[in-house]
Every structure is written in structure tokens, then in C-alpha cells.
C-alpha positions as MATLAB code, in Angstrom:
seq = 'SSGINAEWSLRPGSLELFKAGDAMSSPVVCVKKDESVSELAEKMLEYEHCGFPVVNDQNQLIGSVTRRILAVVLEFHFDQDRENVTYDEFLQHDPSFRQKTIFDKLVTDSGDKRINLASYMNQSAVSVPLSFSLHRTYVLFRTLGLRHLIVTDDSNTVVGMLSRKDLMGHTLEDRLSPIISEVIERKAA';
ca = [
     -14.357   -5.078  -14.867;
     -10.693   -4.913  -15.774;
     -10.534   -8.550  -16.784;
      -9.152  -10.081  -13.591;
      -9.620  -13.828  -13.593;
     -12.145  -14.923  -10.950;
      -9.489  -17.172   -9.389;
      -7.447  -13.992   -8.615;
     -10.148  -11.786   -7.061;
      -8.844   -8.950   -4.912;
     -10.029  -10.011   -1.502;
      -7.956   -8.698    1.458;
      -6.130  -12.034    1.852;
      -5.127  -12.037   -1.821;
      -3.264   -8.777   -1.333;
      -0.588  -10.822    0.452;
       0.453  -12.011   -3.041;
       1.520   -8.472   -4.022;
       4.067   -5.910   -2.898;
       3.751   -2.201   -2.115;
       5.794   -1.537   -5.240;
       3.050   -3.133   -7.378;
       0.459   -0.534   -6.373;
       2.520    2.620   -5.820;
       2.442    5.803   -7.888;
       5.758    6.845   -9.370;
       7.743    9.006   -9.944;
       7.403   11.000   -6.701;
       7.748   14.745   -6.324;
      10.178   15.262   -3.427;
      11.542   18.344   -1.739;
      15.066   18.763   -0.430;
      15.751   19.610    3.199;
      17.478   22.763    1.993;
      15.321   23.863   -0.926;
      15.350   26.842   -3.238;
      12.371   29.119   -2.483;
      11.577   29.483   -6.180;
      11.688   25.719   -6.807;
       9.504   25.010   -3.765;
       6.948   27.623   -4.900;
       6.993   26.120   -8.386;
       6.294   22.647   -6.973;
       3.412   24.049   -4.943;
       1.931   25.593   -8.096;
       2.454   22.572  -10.293;
       1.411   19.756   -7.935;
      -1.577   19.654   -5.593;
      -0.204   16.881   -3.382;
      -1.146   17.012    0.311;
       2.366   16.105    1.374;
       5.891   15.668    0.068;
       8.735   13.381    1.060;
      11.819   15.304    2.198;
      15.116   13.920    0.908;
      18.815   14.578    1.396;
      21.309   15.251   -1.408;
      21.470   11.525   -2.198;
      17.615   11.457   -2.567;
      17.276    9.326    0.548;
      14.226    9.798    2.710;
      14.731   11.910    5.830;
      11.179   13.031    6.541;
       8.000   14.452    5.103;
       6.226   17.825    5.077;
       2.596   18.707    4.489;
       1.362   21.122    1.862;
      -0.215   23.299    4.557;
       3.077   23.697    6.374;
       4.871   24.603    3.151;
       2.147   27.092    2.248;
       2.382   28.813    5.645;
       6.190   28.927    5.559;
       6.227   30.377    2.030;
       3.503   32.903    2.866;
       5.388   34.127    5.970;
       8.578   34.188    3.922;
       6.842   36.290    1.261;
       4.802   38.598    3.487;
       7.270   39.231    6.249;
      10.607   38.132    4.792;
      10.979   35.787    7.809;
      12.913   32.552    7.767;
      11.295   31.007   10.840;
       7.666   30.497   11.788;
       6.713   29.510   15.358;
       4.405   26.629   16.240;
       1.779   29.021   17.614;
       1.842   30.959   14.339;
       1.184   27.715   12.474;
      -1.785   26.932   14.656;
      -3.286   30.404   14.265;
      -2.562   30.922   10.589;
      -4.698   29.644    7.762;
      -2.953   29.757    4.380;
      -4.563   32.614    2.543;
      -6.562   32.864   -0.650;
      -3.543   34.731   -2.083;
      -1.455   31.570   -2.292;
      -1.260   31.364   -6.078;
      -0.260   35.054   -6.306;
       2.377   34.538   -3.606;
       3.757   31.356   -5.227;
       3.826   32.976   -8.685;
       5.827   35.906   -7.271;
       8.205   33.650   -5.348;
       8.945   31.612   -8.477;
      10.188   34.734  -10.285;
      11.341   37.103   -7.517;
      13.034   35.049   -4.823;
      16.459   34.960   -6.430;
      18.731   32.443   -4.802;
      16.951   32.412   -1.439;
      16.680   29.044    0.233;
      14.518   27.533    2.980;
      15.788   24.929    5.401;
      12.837   22.609    6.114;
      14.495   20.780    9.040;
      12.355   22.603   11.592;
       9.114   21.953    9.727;
       9.403   18.368    8.503;
       8.165   15.248   10.213;
      11.365   13.243   10.843;
       9.303   10.151   11.675;
       7.628    9.836    8.274;
       6.069    6.428    7.764;
       7.561    4.496    4.871;
       7.672    0.928    3.603;
      10.148   -0.900    1.351;
       9.229   -1.812   -2.225;
       8.936   -5.435   -1.271;
       6.579   -4.833    1.691;
       3.385   -6.914    1.572;
       0.472   -5.011   -0.018;
      -1.899   -6.579    2.488;
       0.198   -5.277    5.405;
       0.431   -1.923    3.659;
      -3.361   -1.802    3.565;
      -3.493   -2.732    7.288;
      -1.038    0.102    8.069;
      -3.242    2.610    6.236;
      -6.361    1.449    8.063;
      -4.750    1.166   11.509;
      -2.820    4.422   11.475;
      -5.335    6.462    9.465;
      -2.687    7.469    6.956;
      -3.309    9.748    3.983;
      -0.186    8.690    2.117;
       2.735    6.313    2.552;
       6.241    6.662    1.120;
       7.810    3.681   -0.647;
      11.620    3.329   -0.607;
      14.187    0.986   -2.095;
      16.953   -0.870   -0.220;
      19.073    2.281    0.066;
      16.129    4.340    1.470;
      15.742    6.246   -1.826;
      12.168    7.374   -2.436;
      10.785    5.374   -5.382;
       7.054    5.696   -4.988;
       4.063    6.880   -2.999;
       0.824    5.197   -1.984;
      -2.304    7.184   -1.228;
      -5.744    6.096   -0.064;
      -6.910    6.333   -3.676;
      -4.160    3.901   -4.767;
      -5.611    1.275   -2.415;
      -9.234    1.671   -3.553;
     -10.716   -1.315   -5.371;
     -10.871    0.023   -8.952;
      -7.455    1.690   -8.835;
      -5.920   -1.398   -7.274;
      -7.463   -3.638   -9.943;
      -6.116   -1.383  -12.715;
      -2.610   -1.512  -11.234;
      -2.561   -5.208  -10.441;
      -4.356   -6.553  -13.544;
      -1.223   -6.617  -15.738;
       0.696   -8.511  -13.014;
      -2.127  -11.013  -12.555;
      -2.473  -11.504  -16.307;
       1.254  -12.183  -16.612;
       1.121  -14.797  -13.832;
      -1.906  -16.484  -15.435;
      -0.164  -16.535  -18.820;
       2.977  -18.097  -17.318;
       0.893  -20.761  -15.567;
      -0.871  -21.561  -18.846;
       2.401  -21.895  -20.772;
];
């Protein structure tokens, strides 16, 4: 066990004592709505995230995009030098086994080409503020079947991300233990 006092066990009701910001992963890898092809390919190589928040020039959340969509867009861009991919092409296309080769090439050979992700991003990305109840965050995950949830500050700037893994018992205990210990120490003082 991670040393959580029995009085502070992590039952669902006790999550009401914590905020989304207490359990989030940070910093977050974001993509811009208008992104450099080489930078996007580099992010795809470096990070294996299933999805990325899409931000404007002020780093404010404007949507999200899945890894699969980015992979298909980059592959079409590479293979056919096309800027747009239709919805039917997305449904019929499975990102190929050549992804790493394609991304490696795009990192070095795409020059100053850019991709506008406006047509591909989900403009209704689910997000919660830093101060949102962790219990309600958990309920959102369960109710909506989410894979990840974006955490923003008061100005809608992306500050963190929560995944299913972040809300699992052992991970949650590891993240919340220091907060619980601090509260216990303050009560004892």
C-alpha cells in the first residue's frame, strides 16, 4: 500500500474531496489547429497517445483529434501529396504498417508544409476545469465511456489530461497520497 491512512480510504464518495487537477497527468502534448507536417510527424513518433488536444495560438482548447485520424491524414499526405481526406476514405483506410517509415520521412522531408486540422478535429471535445470534482470526473468517464479527458484552467488553456489509467486504484492512490498526507499532517499540527 502507498501509506494512505485508513480514515482516508479511496472509496467513490471520498473522491468528492479531490479535484481533477489532483489526478491529472501533466504536461500535455497538444497539436495546433494549423500544424507543421514535420512537427506533427515528430509528435506521432515520440508519443504513443491515442488522442491529442487541439489548441489555438494562445494554447486554448478548441478540440481534439485521435491518433488514427492523424495517422491517416499524414499517410495520405505522404503517399498522395493530398491535403484533404474524405470521410469515406477514413472509414475504408487502415493506417499502414509503414507508419514509422512515413513519419520518419515526413520529419525530415516535408519542409515548411502545414496541415490544417480543422476538418479532422472533434470540436466538441470533452473537458473539465482543474477544480472539477474528481468523483464527478470519474462518473463522466464511466457514463460516457471516455478514453481520455482534457483538463483546462480558467482561461481554457490545456493544463492536464486524465486517462482511464489515471483513475485506476493504484495510480490514483499514488497521485493522491501526498495530498492526503499533507492534510493529515496539518490536522495533527
